[in-house]
Amino acid sequence: MKEEYAIVIKNLVKKYDDLIAVNDISFKIKIGEIFAFLGPNGAGKTTTVEILEGIRKKTSGQAFVLGLNIDKRKDLEKIKKIIGTLPQEFNTHENLTVKENLRFWSRMYAYSLPVDDLIALVKLEEKTKAKFKNLSGGLKKRLGIAISLVNDPELVFLDEPTTGLDPRARRETWEVIEGLKSQGKTVFLTTHYMEEAQVLADTVAIIHKGKIMDIGSPTQLIDRHGGENRIVVRCNDQETRDKIHDLLFNFGPLENEDGDIVISSKKGALSKVVDLLDENEVAYSDIITQRPTLEDVFLSLTGEILIIDEKSVED
Amino acid sequence: MTKENIGEKIRISARRIGAIFSSTALGWIRTGPALFFTFIYPIVMILLFGYIFGAAPDDSMYTLYYLNEDTYQVDDQLYSNNPALLLLQNLGLENETLSDELNLRLVDANFSTAILSPENWTKENDVPYLLLIPSGWSAAVNESKTNVTAPKANIEFYYDPSYTSYFEIQSLVDNVLQELNLNEFGIPTLIAIETTTTPERQSLDYIDFYVPGIIMVTISTAGMMGLVGMATEERQTGFIFKLAATPIKKWEWATAHLFWQAVMGLMVAVLTVLTGWIAFDFNMTTIHPLMIPILIFGSMTFGGLGLIIARFVKRPEAAMAATMSFVFPQMFLSGALFPPETLPEYLQIIAKFFPLYYISEAMRSVMLESTFSNVWVPLGVTIAMGIVFFILGSILTVWRKE
């Protein structure tokens, strides 16, 4: 019988002396979905992934990968044959070329995909003869993704695949990850980028201080914790801003970090606001409605704003 | 399990071992400094030891400064009547053949002790040895020939004890004086020494004894440092953990690296032998097929030891320091470069705890034919150590994050 879930975790705990890195977490990941583990550095994302990959011991709990129990040696051997991994700090032979590195990792498996196909998949055709040490951060990550796919895995763990990349390289990596889903692979993605989780993931689990705060699709999480839509009124000077504040006093206006006036978007509120501002000839520059994001969800669940520290990515 | 499965498993293991081996070799070839220093080390060692200890004895002339304050004069100026001149001539003065034979060059110090004491002169001129024949010495010698109650006729030898060769020069002067003493009293030489070379070693030179030791010292140093460096670096970069998430087995990884060390060992051996042959006419007849198992199991021993050190000392700098603190005492105590018999008794006991002791003993026994019958015990120990340290190193290597 075909497994319904790629990963099943029950009451997983990882302790380091007094520190609880993973605190009694439980969740399931369906086959073929992109699952994002979203949380700040040190939340326990990488620790969980490494336990599932078999390179870190758990303290207690149970975990099954594609129906195989990580506690059983024979099962763990099988797991390693059918998963692909991109570690957070990915490194390979620095003096070997892209192609040579792919060949090297291919030879770790009994079955492997053609190296040229993998190169094409991550669009590295122009760099096949470039040594790993001479690649940019983005190209290194792309090679890492290609390496994680050499054995045509059913499940791919991508640990912070876009950390440290510029926006363009990040979007290119997203395209590759979306391509994996279209191939029917299950992707376990850890990230601290809200946008990345929102764009890519079918299911998001928000983890904070080792605990899962909530789990669901981005829409479900936003509906549950994101609050209402907002109306954002943009203006260019302080005088106008003060005037808008006074006019929208009954709506409970707030000011965001860009100096925009933000109010809750209740039913019919938008037309009332527009009418009010127009009647009073307020020279606002723009007025938009905004849906809450995962950032709002995170703030709501943890009471903290997710601060991204690019330099410290070790979980 | 079917036979086909076993065959398939062997094929996959060989594929993985081959992948690690070839990627390590390719990476090494493309790393200029690694290539250079791996090869330059045995060349420097063999040249140093060759020139310092044996291959060019004629070049190692000692310089002995002398000051002859003796003003003894005789009518015919014959050396036989002038003990001071006779002593200096016997030490090679104005006699190039004898000087070469003794490896001693006499240089006149040419200063006056009335102005400067011999101690201060040697210190000011940074001279390690000075032979001083005092005023009236020849007369005193001649006096003592006829009068046995006359005081001894002494010459003075000043030396700097920080120069280890002082003992050789003092012995040389002593020998010449003894000979003069006997001649003066007309005593014939009744007992002499007759020397015979060990059978089958007549054609061997100093360099032939150093080559096996230097090969094994290089392999032990490169093997341990190589594996420690590789293991700690792979852990630090996270490469090992990426590898740990694939189906590769630890023993396959260790085998590939130890196989690479063995190949390096063979290359080092060839290079050392060739350097010895080109620079010092090393005796190529000492090459024997049994050198290959010694190199392989020797490499396994030191590679395995490297993995064990890397297991317990995780930071690269600390691991390297720990390796050096093992490699250096082993180099000097194991008998690979210096005969262990010259060590104090307790150090001779300690020497036997170093693997290099047995491995260099096996290598020397194989290469120097006359002791070939002694090869089996050290060879057996070498093979046993290779297997044990390889297994221990593989088992103790940790691929999990702790």
GROMACS .gro file of C-alpha atoms in nm, chain B residues 26-402:
model
  377
  341LEU     CA    1   4.211   1.489  -0.815
  342GLY     CA    2   4.168   1.750  -0.542
  343TRP     CA    3   4.520   1.682  -0.421
  344ILE     CA    4   4.673   1.709  -0.767
  345ARG     CA    5   4.496   2.041  -0.818
  346THR     CA    6   4.617   2.180  -0.484
  347GLY     CA    7   4.963   2.309  -0.563
  348PRO     CA    8   5.098   2.348  -0.207
  349ALA     CA    9   4.981   2.000  -0.104
  350LEU     CA   10   5.150   1.848  -0.406
  351PHE     CA   11   5.470   2.043  -0.348
  352PHE     CA   12   5.507   1.978   0.023
  353THR     CA   13   5.419   1.610   0.000
  354PHE     CA   14   5.705   1.558  -0.238
  355ILE     CA   15   5.952   1.810  -0.105
  356TYR     CA   16   5.943   1.665   0.248
  357PRO     CA   17   6.110   1.329   0.171
  358ILE     CA   18   6.356   1.497  -0.067
  359VAL     CA   19   6.464   1.747   0.199
  360MET     CA   20   6.486   1.472   0.461
  361ILE     CA   21   6.702   1.243   0.251
  362LEU     CA   22   6.931   1.527   0.142
  363LEU     CA   23   6.969   1.652   0.498
  364PHE     CA   24   7.039   1.316   0.649
  365GLY     CA   25   7.256   1.213   0.358
  366TYR     CA   26   7.479   1.516   0.382
  367ILE     CA   27   7.486   1.545   0.759
  368PHE     CA   28   7.538   1.187   0.861
  369GLY     CA   29   7.708   0.994   0.598
  370ALA     CA   30   7.714   1.043   0.232
  371ALA     CA   31   7.970   1.320   0.224
  372PRO     CA   32   8.212   1.260   0.510
  373ASP     CA   33   8.499   1.429   0.325
  374ASP     CA   34   8.320   1.759   0.335
  375SER     CA   35   8.274   1.760   0.712
  376MET     CA   36   8.618   1.898   0.809
  377TYR     CA   37   8.663   2.016   1.165
  378THR     CA   38   8.873   2.326   1.227
  379LEU     CA   39   9.108   2.320   1.522
  380TYR     CA   40   9.283   2.642   1.617
  381TYR     CA   41   9.621   2.600   1.778
  382LEU     CA   42   9.863   2.830   1.954
  383ASN     CA   43  10.219   2.710   1.984
  384GLU     CA   44  10.392   2.907   2.259
  385ASP     CA   45  10.670   2.657   2.283
  386THR     CA   46  11.004   2.816   2.187
  387TYR     CA   47  11.209   2.498   2.205
  388GLN     CA   48  11.484   2.499   1.949
  389VAL     CA   49  11.727   2.225   1.850
  390ASP     CA   50  12.008   2.251   1.610
  391ASP     CA   51  11.884   2.015   1.341
  392GLN     CA   52  11.511   2.121   1.374
  393LEU     CA   53  11.404   1.760   1.324
  394TYR     CA   54  11.049   1.694   1.420
  395SER     CA   55  11.155   1.393   1.620
  396ASN     CA   56  11.351   1.619   1.852
  397ASN     CA   57  11.076   1.879   1.878
  398PRO     CA   58  10.766   1.728   2.044
  399ALA     CA   59  10.551   2.035   1.979
  400LEU     CA   60  10.611   2.029   1.607
  401LEU     CA   61  10.577   1.651   1.609
  402LEU     CA   62  10.233   1.675   1.775
  403LEU     CA   63  10.111   1.932   1.526
  404GLN     CA   64  10.239   1.731   1.232
  405ASN     CA   65  10.058   1.423   1.363
  406LEU     CA   66   9.741   1.629   1.374
  407GLY     CA   67   9.783   1.704   1.003
  408LEU     CA   68   9.979   2.032   0.999
  409GLU     CA   69  10.148   2.075   0.661
  410ASN     CA   70  10.034   1.725   0.569
  411GLU     CA   71   9.728   1.740   0.347
  412THR     CA   72   9.683   1.365   0.316
  413LEU     CA   73   9.676   1.314   0.691
  414SER     CA   74   9.457   1.622   0.736
  415ASP     CA   75   9.199   1.476   0.497
  416GLU     CA   76   9.219   1.140   0.668
  417LEU     CA   77   9.154   1.294   1.010
  418ASN     CA   78   8.897   1.544   0.874
  419LEU     CA   79   9.088   1.807   1.069
  420ARG     CA   80   9.222   2.139   0.953
  421LEU     CA   81   9.472   2.317   1.176
  422VAL     CA   82   9.468   2.697   1.185
  423ASP     CA   83   9.724   2.908   1.369
  424ALA     CA   84   9.544   3.117   1.631
  425ASN     CA   85   9.830   3.365   1.628
  426PHE     CA   86   9.768   3.568   1.941
  427SER     CA   87   9.958   3.635   2.259
  428THR     CA   88   9.835   3.497   2.590
  429ALA     CA   89  10.021   3.782   2.755
  430ILE     CA   90   9.763   4.018   2.605
  431LEU     CA   91   9.451   3.800   2.598
  432SER     CA   92   9.367   3.483   2.789
  433PRO     CA   93   9.283   3.174   2.575
  434GLU     CA   94   8.930   3.169   2.725
  435ASN     CA   95   8.864   3.527   2.621
  436TRP     CA   96   9.023   3.480   2.281
  437THR     CA   97   8.797   3.183   2.199
  438LYS     CA   98   8.494   3.375   2.324
  439GLU     CA   99   8.575   3.695   2.135
  440ASN     CA  100   8.654   3.513   1.812
  441ASP     CA  101   8.369   3.265   1.847
  442VAL     CA  102   8.612   2.975   1.816
  443PRO     CA  103   8.483   2.644   1.951
  444TYR     CA  104   8.818   2.464   2.001
  445LEU     CA  105   9.170   2.579   2.079
  446LEU     CA  106   9.476   2.365   2.137
  447LEU     CA  107   9.743   2.550   2.331
  448ILE     CA  108  10.101   2.419   2.356
  449PRO     CA  109  10.246   2.614   2.646
  450SER     CA  110  10.588   2.763   2.663
  451GLY     CA  111  10.850   2.507   2.766
  452TRP     CA  112  10.630   2.211   2.678
  453SER     CA  113  10.884   2.037   2.450
  454ALA     CA  114  11.155   2.079   2.710
  455ALA     CA  115  10.924   1.933   2.972
  456VAL     CA  116  10.852   1.636   2.746
  457ASN     CA  117  11.222   1.574   2.689
  458GLU     CA  118  11.289   1.613   3.063
  459SER     CA  119  11.025   1.353   3.145
  460LYS     CA  120  11.197   1.103   2.916
  461THR     CA  121  11.497   1.087   3.143
  462ASN     CA  122  11.339   1.179   3.474
  463VAL     CA  123  11.029   0.980   3.567
  464THR     CA  124  10.968   1.203   3.872
  465ALA     CA  125  10.941   1.515   3.655
  466PRO     CA  126  10.595   1.676   3.645
  467LYS     CA  127  10.366   1.577   3.354
  468ALA     CA  128  10.404   1.775   3.033
  469ASN     CA  129  10.047   1.887   2.963
  470ILE     CA  130   9.900   2.067   2.668
  471GLU     CA  131   9.580   2.270   2.704
  472PHE     CA  132   9.251   2.218   2.519
  473TYR     CA  133   8.987   2.491   2.533
  474TYR     CA  134   8.640   2.413   2.402
  475ASP     CA  135   8.285   2.534   2.385
  476PRO     CA  136   8.063   2.257   2.530
  477SER     CA  137   7.764   2.373   2.322
  478TYR     CA  138   7.942   2.223   2.019
  479THR     CA  139   7.867   1.853   2.032
  480SER     CA  140   8.167   1.769   1.812
  481TYR     CA  141   8.412   1.875   2.087
  482PHE     CA  142   8.423   1.519   2.211
  483GLU     CA  143   8.540   1.387   1.873
  484ILE     CA  144   8.818   1.648   1.848
  485GLN     CA  145   8.931   1.590   2.204
  486SER     CA  146   8.943   1.214   2.137
  487LEU     CA  147   9.143   1.273   1.822
  488VAL     CA  148   9.400   1.487   2.003
  489ASP     CA  149   9.406   1.230   2.284
  490ASN     CA  150   9.478   0.945   2.042
  491VAL     CA  151   9.760   1.136   1.875
  492LEU     CA  152   9.910   1.213   2.217
  493GLN     CA  153   9.888   0.849   2.323
  494GLU     CA  154  10.065   0.747   2.006
  495LEU     CA  155  10.336   1.004   2.069
  496ASN     CA  156  10.375   0.881   2.426
  497LEU     CA  157  10.427   0.526   2.309
  498ASN     CA  158  10.669   0.630   2.037
  499GLU     CA  159  10.870   0.846   2.274
  500PHE     CA  160  10.925   0.549   2.501
  501GLY     CA  161  10.985   0.314   2.208
  502ILE     CA  162  10.692   0.084   2.295
  503PRO     CA  163  10.580  -0.115   1.991
  504THR     CA  164  10.209  -0.151   1.906
  505LEU     CA  165  10.122  -0.500   2.022
  506ILE     CA  166   9.744  -0.492   2.001
  507ALA     CA  167   9.555  -0.348   1.708
  508ILE     CA  168   9.199  -0.373   1.578
  509GLU     CA  169   9.104  -0.564   1.266
  510THR     CA  170   8.767  -0.466   1.111
  511THR     CA  171   8.533  -0.684   0.904
  512THR     CA  172   8.207  -0.569   0.748
  513THR     CA  173   7.882  -0.758   0.820
  514PRO     CA  174   7.828  -1.019   0.548
  515GLU     CA  175   7.625  -0.897   0.252
  516ARG     CA  176   7.654  -0.539   0.375
  517GLN     CA  177   7.994  -0.466   0.229
  518SER     CA  178   7.841  -0.272  -0.054
  519LEU     CA  179   7.617  -0.065   0.175
  520ASP     CA  180   7.678   0.291   0.275
  521TYR     CA  181   7.531   0.519   0.544
  522ILE     CA  182   7.260   0.633   0.305
  523ASP     CA  183   7.135   0.278   0.262
  524PHE     CA  184   7.051   0.272   0.632
  525TYR     CA  185   6.876   0.608   0.629
  526VAL     CA  186   6.651   0.553   0.328
  527PRO     CA  187   6.417   0.294   0.492
  528GLY     CA  188   6.385   0.511   0.805
  529ILE     CA  189   6.312   0.827   0.609
  530ILE     CA  190   6.050   0.649   0.398
  531MET     CA  191   5.868   0.533   0.708
  532VAL     CA  192   5.904   0.865   0.892
  533THR     CA  193   5.754   1.045   0.591
  534ILE     CA  194   5.469   0.798   0.565
  535SER     CA  195   5.393   0.816   0.936
  536THR     CA  196   5.397   1.196   0.937
  537ALA     CA  197   5.204   1.238   0.610
  538GLY     CA  198   4.960   0.960   0.699
  539MET     CA  199   4.866   1.089   1.041
  540MET     CA  200   4.860   1.456   0.953
  541GLY     CA  201   4.681   1.386   0.626
  542LEU     CA  202   4.399   1.188   0.785
  543VAL     CA  203   4.367   1.420   1.085
  544GLY     CA  204   4.356   1.723   0.857
  545MET     CA  205   4.108   1.563   0.620
  546ALA     CA  206   3.876   1.434   0.893
  547THR     CA  207   3.868   1.759   1.090
  548GLU     CA  208   3.824   1.970   0.777
  549GLU     CA  209   3.542   1.753   0.643
  550ARG     CA  210   3.370   1.783   0.978
  551GLN     CA  211   3.420   2.158   0.998
  552THR     CA  212   3.290   2.225   0.646
  553GLY     CA  213   2.996   1.991   0.701
  554PHE     CA  214   3.101   1.775   0.406
  555ILE     CA  215   3.110   1.465   0.624
  556PHE     CA  216   2.750   1.518   0.738
  557LYS     CA  217   2.631   1.556   0.381
  558LEU     CA  218   2.811   1.229   0.309
  559ALA     CA  219   2.656   1.073   0.618
  560ALA     CA  220   2.310   1.137   0.473
  561THR     CA  221   2.393   0.914   0.172
  562PRO     CA  222   2.410   0.533   0.177
  563ILE     CA  223   2.792   0.523   0.199
  564LYS     CA  224   2.933   0.319   0.490
  565LYS     CA  225   3.201   0.447   0.723
  566TRP     CA  226   3.434   0.161   0.634
  567GLU     CA  227   3.403   0.244   0.264
  568TRP     CA  228   3.499   0.603   0.335
  569ALA     CA  229   3.790   0.498   0.558
  570THR     CA  230   3.911   0.237   0.307
  571ALA     CA  231   3.918   0.493   0.028
  572HIS     CA  232   4.122   0.736   0.235
  573LEU     CA  233   4.361   0.474   0.366
  574PHE     CA  234   4.403   0.336   0.015
  575TRP     CA  235   4.494   0.686  -0.095
  576GLN     CA  236   4.746   0.712   0.190
  577ALA     CA  237   4.900   0.381   0.079
  578VAL     CA  238   4.936   0.510  -0.278
  579MET     CA  239   5.094   0.827  -0.139
  580GLY     CA  240   5.326   0.604   0.066
  581LEU     CA  241   5.435   0.421  -0.247
  582MET     CA  242   5.498   0.749  -0.426
  583VAL     CA  243   5.698   0.880  -0.130
  584ALA     CA  244   5.903   0.558  -0.122
  585VAL     CA  245   5.983   0.580  -0.492
  586LEU     CA  246   6.077   0.946  -0.458
  587THR     CA  247   6.297   0.885  -0.154
  588VAL     CA  248   6.477   0.596  -0.321
  589LEU     CA  249   6.530   0.794  -0.640
  590THR     CA  250   6.662   1.096  -0.451
  591GLY     CA  251   6.897   0.871  -0.254
  592TRP     CA  252   7.012   0.705  -0.572
  593ILE     CA  253   7.071   1.028  -0.767
  594ALA     CA  254   7.231   1.227  -0.485
  595PHE     CA  255   7.416   0.960  -0.287
  596ASP     CA  256   7.434   0.653  -0.509
  597PHE     CA  257   7.183   0.465  -0.295
  598ASN     CA  258   7.209   0.090  -0.340
  599MET     CA  259   6.909  -0.005  -0.557
  600THR     CA  260   6.956  -0.375  -0.488
  601THR     CA  261   6.794  -0.316  -0.148
  602ILE     CA  262   6.450  -0.276  -0.313
  603HIS     CA  263   6.233  -0.579  -0.233
  604PRO     CA  264   5.866  -0.667  -0.308
  605LEU     CA  265   5.795  -0.708   0.064
  606MET     CA  266   5.829  -0.331   0.093
  607ILE     CA  267   5.480  -0.303  -0.059
  608PRO     CA  268   5.286  -0.475   0.224
  609ILE     CA  269   5.491  -0.280   0.476
  610LEU     CA  270   5.399   0.046   0.302
  611ILE     CA  271   5.032  -0.051   0.277
  612PHE     CA  272   4.990  -0.173   0.634
  613GLY     CA  273   5.214   0.106   0.763
  614SER     CA  274   4.990   0.359   0.591
  615MET     CA  275   4.684   0.187   0.738
  616THR     CA  276   4.837   0.207   1.085
  617PHE     CA  277   4.911   0.577   1.071
  618GLY     CA  278   4.591   0.659   0.883
  619GLY     CA  279   4.392   0.472   1.146
  620LEU     CA  280   4.578   0.655   1.423
  621GLY     CA  281   4.497   0.982   1.248
  622LEU     CA  282   4.126   0.896   1.246
  623ILE     CA  283   4.140   0.809   1.616
  624ILE     CA  284   4.303   1.142   1.702
  625ALA     CA  285   4.051   1.329   1.485
  626ARG     CA  286   3.772   1.151   1.670
  627PHE     CA  287   3.872   1.285   2.008
  628VAL     CA  288   4.028   1.621   1.918
  629LYS     CA  289   3.779   1.795   1.696
  630ARG     CA  290   3.917   2.140   1.630
  631PRO     CA  291   4.166   2.132   1.338
  632GLU     CA  292   4.435   2.337   1.517
  633ALA     CA  293   4.416   2.128   1.832
  634ALA     CA  294   4.410   1.805   1.631
  635MET     CA  295   4.724   1.908   1.442
  636ALA     CA  296   4.901   1.996   1.769
  637ALA     CA  297   4.799   1.660   1.915
  638THR     CA  298   4.932   1.484   1.605
  639MET     CA  299   5.263   1.668   1.620
  640SER     CA  300   5.305   1.580   1.986
  641PHE     CA  301   5.284   1.215   1.880
  642VAL     CA  302   5.474   1.235   1.551
  643PHE     CA  303   5.784   1.412   1.680
  644PRO     CA  304   5.873   1.187   1.975
  645GLN     CA  305   5.799   0.889   1.754
  646MET     CA  306   6.034   1.018   1.485
  647PHE     CA  307   6.328   1.044   1.724
  648LEU     CA  308   6.258   0.756   1.960
  649SER     CA  309   6.143   0.484   1.725
  650GLY     CA  310   6.482   0.406   1.576
  651ALA     CA  311   6.375   0.515   1.230
  652LEU     CA  312   6.644   0.781   1.211
  653PHE     CA  313   6.870   0.712   1.507
  654PRO     CA  314   6.965   0.375   1.654
  655PRO     CA  315   6.747   0.310   1.962
  656GLU     CA  316   7.052   0.155   2.135
  657THR     CA  317   7.189   0.506   2.183
  658LEU     CA  318   6.886   0.599   2.397
  659PRO     CA  319   6.870   0.568   2.777
  660GLU     CA  320   6.717   0.238   2.886
  661TYR     CA  321   6.378   0.383   2.986
  662LEU     CA  322   6.345   0.560   2.651
  663GLN     CA  323   6.424   0.232   2.475
  664ILE     CA  324   6.123   0.085   2.654
  665ILE     CA  325   5.904   0.381   2.553
  666ALA     CA  326   6.026   0.349   2.192
  667LYS     CA  327   5.863   0.008   2.169
  668PHE     CA  328   5.521   0.165   2.224
  669PHE     CA  329   5.549   0.361   1.899
  670PRO     CA  330   5.416   0.180   1.589
  671LEU     CA  331   5.698   0.330   1.382
  672TYR     CA  332   5.947   0.123   1.584
  673TYR     CA  333   5.816  -0.203   1.437
  674ILE     CA  334   5.737  -0.068   1.093
  675SER     CA  335   6.079   0.088   1.035
  676GLU     CA  336   6.238  -0.228   1.179
  677ALA     CA  337   6.044  -0.435   0.923
  678MET     CA  338   6.136  -0.199   0.640
  679ARG     CA  339   6.504  -0.195   0.736
  680SER     CA  340   6.511  -0.573   0.769
  681VAL     CA  341   6.356  -0.617   0.426
  682MET     CA  342   6.580  -0.364   0.255
  683LEU     CA  343   6.908  -0.465   0.416
  684GLU     CA  344   6.945  -0.826   0.315
  685SER     CA  345   7.169  -0.950   0.592
  686THR     CA  346   6.890  -0.908   0.848
  687PHE     CA  347   6.620  -1.043   0.617
  688SER     CA  348   6.561  -1.338   0.846
  689ASN     CA  349   6.446  -1.091   1.111
  690VAL     CA  350   6.170  -0.947   0.895
  691TRP     CA  351   5.879  -1.176   0.988
  692VAL     CA  352   5.816  -1.061   1.344
  693PRO     CA  353   5.812  -0.685   1.271
  694LEU     CA  354   5.623  -0.750   0.947
  695GLY     CA  355   5.362  -0.951   1.137
  696VAL     CA  356   5.331  -0.673   1.396
  697THR     CA  357   5.301  -0.417   1.114
  698ILE     CA  358   5.019  -0.611   0.946
  699ALA     CA  359   4.838  -0.663   1.278
  700MET     CA  360   4.869  -0.294   1.367
  701GLY     CA  361   4.747  -0.192   1.022
  702ILE     CA  362   4.432  -0.402   1.055
  703VAL     CA  363   4.361  -0.309   1.418
  704PHE     CA  364   4.415   0.067   1.375
  705PHE     CA  365   4.214   0.070   1.051
  706ILE     CA  366   3.918  -0.101   1.219
  707LEU     CA  367   3.944   0.118   1.529
  708GLY     CA  368   3.973   0.434   1.320
  709SER     CA  369   3.669   0.337   1.111
  710ILE     CA  370   3.457   0.244   1.412
  711LEU     CA  371   3.551   0.547   1.618
  712THR     CA  372   3.491   0.797   1.337
  713VAL     CA  373   3.165   0.971   1.419
  714TRP     CA  374   2.941   1.085   1.139
  715ARG     CA  375   2.663   1.205   1.360
  716LYS     CA  376   2.650   1.554   1.499
  717GLU     CA  377   2.702   1.550   1.873
   0.00000   0.00000   0.00000
